[in-house]
XYZ file of C-alpha atoms in Angstrom:
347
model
C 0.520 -26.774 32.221
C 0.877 -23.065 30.801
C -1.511 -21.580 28.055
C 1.268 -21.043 25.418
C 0.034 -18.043 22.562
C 1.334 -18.565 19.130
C 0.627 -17.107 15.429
C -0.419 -19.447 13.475
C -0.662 -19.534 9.407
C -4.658 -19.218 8.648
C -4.293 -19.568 4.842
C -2.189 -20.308 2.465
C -0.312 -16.920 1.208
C -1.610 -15.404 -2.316
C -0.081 -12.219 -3.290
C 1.022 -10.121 -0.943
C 0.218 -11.171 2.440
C -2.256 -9.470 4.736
C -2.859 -10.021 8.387
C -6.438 -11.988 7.682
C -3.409 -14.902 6.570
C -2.412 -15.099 10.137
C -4.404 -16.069 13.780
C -3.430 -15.834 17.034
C -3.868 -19.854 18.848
C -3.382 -20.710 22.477
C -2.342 -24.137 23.261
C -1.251 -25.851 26.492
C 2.407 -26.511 27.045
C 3.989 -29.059 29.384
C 5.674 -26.764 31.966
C 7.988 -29.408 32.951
C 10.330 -31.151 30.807
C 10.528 -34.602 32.705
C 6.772 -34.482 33.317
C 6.214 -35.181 29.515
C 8.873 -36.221 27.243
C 9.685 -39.939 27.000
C 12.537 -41.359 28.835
C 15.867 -41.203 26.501
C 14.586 -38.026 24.473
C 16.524 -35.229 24.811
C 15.915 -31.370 24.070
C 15.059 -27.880 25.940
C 12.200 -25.679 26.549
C 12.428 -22.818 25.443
C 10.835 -19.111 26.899
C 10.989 -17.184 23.047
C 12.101 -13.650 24.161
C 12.652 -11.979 20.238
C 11.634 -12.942 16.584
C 12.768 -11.783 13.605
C 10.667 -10.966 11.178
C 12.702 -12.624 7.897
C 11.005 -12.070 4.109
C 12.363 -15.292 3.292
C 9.254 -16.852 5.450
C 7.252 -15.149 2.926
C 8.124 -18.166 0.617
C 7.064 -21.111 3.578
C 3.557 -19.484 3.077
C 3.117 -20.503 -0.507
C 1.175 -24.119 -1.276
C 3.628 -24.196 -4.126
C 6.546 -23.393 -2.516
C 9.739 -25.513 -3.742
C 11.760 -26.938 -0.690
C 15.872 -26.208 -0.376
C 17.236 -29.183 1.595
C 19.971 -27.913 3.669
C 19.095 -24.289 3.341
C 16.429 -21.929 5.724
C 14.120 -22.379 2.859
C 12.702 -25.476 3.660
C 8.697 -27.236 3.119
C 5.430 -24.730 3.666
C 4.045 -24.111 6.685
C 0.412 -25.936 6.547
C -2.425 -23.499 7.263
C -3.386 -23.827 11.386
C 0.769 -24.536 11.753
C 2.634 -22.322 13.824
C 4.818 -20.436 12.060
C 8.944 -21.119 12.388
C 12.058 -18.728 12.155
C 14.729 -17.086 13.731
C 14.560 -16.327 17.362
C 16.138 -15.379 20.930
C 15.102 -17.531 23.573
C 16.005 -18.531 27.277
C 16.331 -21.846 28.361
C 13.547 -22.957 31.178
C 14.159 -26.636 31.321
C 16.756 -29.014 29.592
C 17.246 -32.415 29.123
C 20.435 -32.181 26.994
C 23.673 -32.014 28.598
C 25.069 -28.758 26.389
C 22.292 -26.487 27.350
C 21.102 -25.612 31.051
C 18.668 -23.836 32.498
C 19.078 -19.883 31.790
C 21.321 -20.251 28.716
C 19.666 -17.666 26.130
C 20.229 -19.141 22.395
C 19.052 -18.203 19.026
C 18.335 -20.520 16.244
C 15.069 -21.511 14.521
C 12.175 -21.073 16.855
C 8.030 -21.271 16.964
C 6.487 -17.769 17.103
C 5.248 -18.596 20.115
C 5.764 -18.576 23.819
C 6.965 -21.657 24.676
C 8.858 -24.001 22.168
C 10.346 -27.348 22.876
C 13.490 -27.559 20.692
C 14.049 -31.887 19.998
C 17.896 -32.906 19.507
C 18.687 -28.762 19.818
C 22.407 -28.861 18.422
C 21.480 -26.452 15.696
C 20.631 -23.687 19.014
C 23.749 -21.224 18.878
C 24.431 -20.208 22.651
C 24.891 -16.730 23.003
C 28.082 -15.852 24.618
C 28.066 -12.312 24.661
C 24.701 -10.717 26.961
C 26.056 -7.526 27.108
C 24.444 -5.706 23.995
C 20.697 -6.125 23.383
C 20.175 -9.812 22.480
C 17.650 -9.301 19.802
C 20.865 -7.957 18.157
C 21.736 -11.941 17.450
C 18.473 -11.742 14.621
C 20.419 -9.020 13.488
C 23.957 -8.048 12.949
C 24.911 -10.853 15.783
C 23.102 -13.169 14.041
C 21.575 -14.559 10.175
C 21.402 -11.157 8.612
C 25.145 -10.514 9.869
C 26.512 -13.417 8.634
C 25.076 -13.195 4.996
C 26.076 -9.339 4.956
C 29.804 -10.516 5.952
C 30.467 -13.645 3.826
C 28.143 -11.923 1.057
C 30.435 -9.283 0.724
C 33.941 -10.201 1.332
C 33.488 -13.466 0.258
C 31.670 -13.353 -3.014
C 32.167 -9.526 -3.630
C 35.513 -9.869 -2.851
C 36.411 -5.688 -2.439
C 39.265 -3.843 -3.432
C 40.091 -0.102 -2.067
C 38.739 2.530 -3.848
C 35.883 0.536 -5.675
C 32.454 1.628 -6.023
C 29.312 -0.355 -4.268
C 25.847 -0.042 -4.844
C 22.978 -1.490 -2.226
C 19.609 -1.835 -2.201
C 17.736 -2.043 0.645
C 20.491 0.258 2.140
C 18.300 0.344 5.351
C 17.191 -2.881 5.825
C 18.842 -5.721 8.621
C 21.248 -6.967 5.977
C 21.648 -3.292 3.486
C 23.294 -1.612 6.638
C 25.890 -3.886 7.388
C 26.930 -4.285 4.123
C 27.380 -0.497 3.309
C 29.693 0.044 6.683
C 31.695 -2.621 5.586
C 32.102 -1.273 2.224
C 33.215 1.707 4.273
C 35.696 -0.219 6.056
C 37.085 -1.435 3.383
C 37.330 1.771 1.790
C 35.087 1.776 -1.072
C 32.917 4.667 -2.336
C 28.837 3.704 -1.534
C 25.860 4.409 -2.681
C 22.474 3.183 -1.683
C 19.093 3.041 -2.556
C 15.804 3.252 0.119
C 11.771 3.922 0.189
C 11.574 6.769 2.277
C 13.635 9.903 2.761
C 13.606 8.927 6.287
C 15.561 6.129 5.621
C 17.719 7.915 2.796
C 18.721 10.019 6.134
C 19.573 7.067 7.788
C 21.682 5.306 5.073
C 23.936 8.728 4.889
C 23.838 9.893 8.462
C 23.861 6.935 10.619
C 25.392 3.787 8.416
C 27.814 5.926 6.426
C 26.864 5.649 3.436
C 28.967 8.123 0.804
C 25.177 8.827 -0.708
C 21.496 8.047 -0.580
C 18.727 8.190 -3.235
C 14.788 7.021 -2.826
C 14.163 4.840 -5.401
C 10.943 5.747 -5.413
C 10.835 9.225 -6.601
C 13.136 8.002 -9.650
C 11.055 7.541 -12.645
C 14.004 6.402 -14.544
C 16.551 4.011 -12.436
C 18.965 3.340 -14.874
C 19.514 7.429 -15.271
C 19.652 7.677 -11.053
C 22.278 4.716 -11.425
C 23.908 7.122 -14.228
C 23.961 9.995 -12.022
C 25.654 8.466 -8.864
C 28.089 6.280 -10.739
C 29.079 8.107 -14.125
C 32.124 5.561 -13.860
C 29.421 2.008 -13.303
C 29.244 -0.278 -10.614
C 32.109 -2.853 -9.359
C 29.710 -4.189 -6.635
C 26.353 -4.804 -6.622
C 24.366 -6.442 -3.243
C 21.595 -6.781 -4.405
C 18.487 -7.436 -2.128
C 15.628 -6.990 -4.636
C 16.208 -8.571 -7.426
C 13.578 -7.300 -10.686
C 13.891 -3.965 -12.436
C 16.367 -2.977 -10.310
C 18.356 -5.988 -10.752
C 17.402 -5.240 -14.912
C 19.167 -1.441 -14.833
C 21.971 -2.494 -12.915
C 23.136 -5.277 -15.174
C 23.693 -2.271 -17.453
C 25.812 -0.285 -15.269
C 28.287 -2.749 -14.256
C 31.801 -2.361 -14.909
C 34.331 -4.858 -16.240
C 34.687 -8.128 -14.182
C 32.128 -6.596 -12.108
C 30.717 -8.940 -8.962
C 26.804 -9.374 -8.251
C 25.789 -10.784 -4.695
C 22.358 -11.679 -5.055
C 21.490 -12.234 -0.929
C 17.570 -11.514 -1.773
C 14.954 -10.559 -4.419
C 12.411 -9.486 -1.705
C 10.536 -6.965 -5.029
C 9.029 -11.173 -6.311
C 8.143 -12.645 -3.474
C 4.826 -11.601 -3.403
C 4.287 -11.836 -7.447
C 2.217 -14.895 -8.540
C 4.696 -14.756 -12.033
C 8.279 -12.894 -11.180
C 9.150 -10.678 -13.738
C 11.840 -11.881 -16.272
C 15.865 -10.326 -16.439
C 16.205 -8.651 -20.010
C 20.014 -7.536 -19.405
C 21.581 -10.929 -18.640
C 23.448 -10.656 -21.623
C 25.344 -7.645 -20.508
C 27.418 -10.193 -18.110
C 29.578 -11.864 -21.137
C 30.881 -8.364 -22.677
C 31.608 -6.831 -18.858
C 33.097 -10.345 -18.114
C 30.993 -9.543 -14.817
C 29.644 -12.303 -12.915
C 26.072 -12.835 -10.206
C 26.278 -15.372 -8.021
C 23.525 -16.321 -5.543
C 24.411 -17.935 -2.276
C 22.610 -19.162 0.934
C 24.514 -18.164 4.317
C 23.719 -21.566 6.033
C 26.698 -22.965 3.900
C 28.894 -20.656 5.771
C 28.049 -21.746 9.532
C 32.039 -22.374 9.824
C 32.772 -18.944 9.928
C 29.909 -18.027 12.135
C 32.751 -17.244 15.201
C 34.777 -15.236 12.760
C 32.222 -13.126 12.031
C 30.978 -12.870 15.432
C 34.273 -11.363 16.920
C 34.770 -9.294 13.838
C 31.262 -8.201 14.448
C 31.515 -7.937 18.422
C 34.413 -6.107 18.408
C 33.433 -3.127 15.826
C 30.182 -2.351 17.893
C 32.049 -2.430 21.336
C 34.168 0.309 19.274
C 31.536 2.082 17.977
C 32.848 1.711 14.163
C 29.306 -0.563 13.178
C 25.846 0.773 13.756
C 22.667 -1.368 13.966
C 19.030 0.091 14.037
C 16.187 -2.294 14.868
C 12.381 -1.458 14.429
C 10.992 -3.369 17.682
C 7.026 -4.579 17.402
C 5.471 -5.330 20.835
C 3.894 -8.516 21.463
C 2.718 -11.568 18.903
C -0.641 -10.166 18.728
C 1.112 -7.401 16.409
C 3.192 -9.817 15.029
C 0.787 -10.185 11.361
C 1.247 -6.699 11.064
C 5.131 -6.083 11.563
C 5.265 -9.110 9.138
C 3.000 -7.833 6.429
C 4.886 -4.101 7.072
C 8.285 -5.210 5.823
C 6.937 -5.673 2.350
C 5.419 -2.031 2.441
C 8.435 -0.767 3.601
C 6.918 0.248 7.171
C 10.066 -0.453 9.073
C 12.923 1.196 9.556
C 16.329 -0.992 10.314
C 15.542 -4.881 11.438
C 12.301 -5.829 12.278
C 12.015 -8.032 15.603
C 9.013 -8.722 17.411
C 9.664 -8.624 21.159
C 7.752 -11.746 22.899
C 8.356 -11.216 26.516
């Protein structure tokens, strides 16, 4: 046996969560598969090496939270649970025939130790250990994949069009403004710090910057960086921002909505007043879940792979140490504390 620490949910989330809503717990864990899992049931034990720190799980920690069958957005955690998302892990014991000891994976995972994984064909293998593997919670990995098929596929570019993105910084904002540079569209992005306004123009590429945050008027910063309107807009936080935008778009402009991380933490989400602006700009918004797109998970993955052994795509992580500052790396992403993908190293 091996004394397994995890973070556990305390409470039930209200408002914006603090780290009294989390706990660390120590539990026992059978070290050895075959010593305590019933003849005939198959899985693998995993050592958790990375988590990502996802504002999706921000909705899991709601007592009213509505499940999404088939999508990451699935029942609440129950307070004194241990909480579940994406990780990296290695493989210390196996009892199914497609994983062996050592493998590393990354798939949905217990912030935890030690998590046995039951029936674990939903575990991607990692096939590539020669760039940092907490880059498959980032641009290897979920955040990649929504940022691809989020783009090209629902955004659909053309050359020479002009993209706006919020969150410019964040684990998903990043990718999608270098590939609106690939693609050779004019970008513009939008960020809570200047530090991270820097890092949007200097580092991801991005044709300009602004901190929404020092804009007292958003719809006249919109103005001012597209005088022309918007033909793409990725949108990762939804509300006012969402609101202005509607307004700027330009005819049979495309909306990606991939997150609206400005409600999670509202008990009432504030309403869309501009909708209307969609019919005369024949513009459309369409939301999407990235789990529907598993199929072109290897698509993306070379694509991806092969632009960072280049050096053509950047990726900046913010790395917390340890799950006992896990609550706070969590609670920081809605405060706009980190910088690039937040990932909490385990071991």
């Amino acid at each position: 046996m091996v004394r397994n620490k995890q973070v556990v949910l305390n409470n039930y989330v209200r408002g914006w969560p603090k780290e009294g809503d989390f706990r660390l717990n120590w539990s026992e864990t059978e070290r050895e598969l075959s010593s305590g899992i019933p003849d005939g049931t198959v899985g693998v034990l995993l050592k958790n090496l990375y988590l990502a720190c996802d504002p999706y799980l921000r909705h899991r920690m709601s007592h009213n939270h509505v499940s999404h069958p088939g999508t990451i957005l699935q029942n609440s955690f129950s307070p004194g649970s241990v909480l579940v998302g994406y990780g990296v892990g290695r493989v210390i014991e196996s009892t199914h025939p497609e994983f062996k000891e050592g493998d590393h994976v990354w798939g949905l995972t217990g912030w935890e130790e030690y998590t046995f994984i039951p029936n674990p064909q939903n575990l991607n293998k990692i096939p590539y250990t020669d760039v940092p593997l907490s880059y498959y919670l980032g641009v290897l990995g979920m955040p990649g994949i929504a940022a691809y098929v989020g783009f090209f596929n629902l955004c659909c570019p053309k050359k020479g069009e002009t993209v706006y993105v919020s969150t410019a910084a964040g684990g998903v904002g990043q990718l999608v403004g270098q590939f609106a540079k690939m693609t050779g569209c004019y970008v513009v992005g939008s960020a809570s710090t200047k530090e991270k306004v820097h890092l949007a123009k200097e580092k991801f590429g991005f044709n300009d910057a602004f901190n929404y945050k020092e804009e007292s008027d958003l719809g006249a910063a919109l103005k001012r960086y597209f005088p022309q309107g918007i033909d793409i807009y990725f949108d990762n936080v939804g509300g006012r921002m969402l609101d202005e935008v509607l307004l700027q778009m330009r005819p049979h402009g495309r909306i990606a909505a991939c997150g609206m991380i400005s409600q999670y933490n509202l008990e009432e989400a504030e309403g869309i007043r501009n909708l209307f602006s969609l019919i005369p700009k024949t513009a459309e918004i369409k939301g999407y879940a990235e789990t529907e797109f598993k199929h072109m998970y290897p698509q993306y993955l070379e694509f991806a792979f092969k632009n960072l052994r280049e050096g053509s795509l950047q990726y900046v992580e913010d790395v917390a140490e340890g799950l006992e500052n896990a609550a706070s790396a969590f609670v920081g992403i809605f405060h706009g504390r980190n910088v690039g993908k937040q990932i909490i190293r385990v071991a």
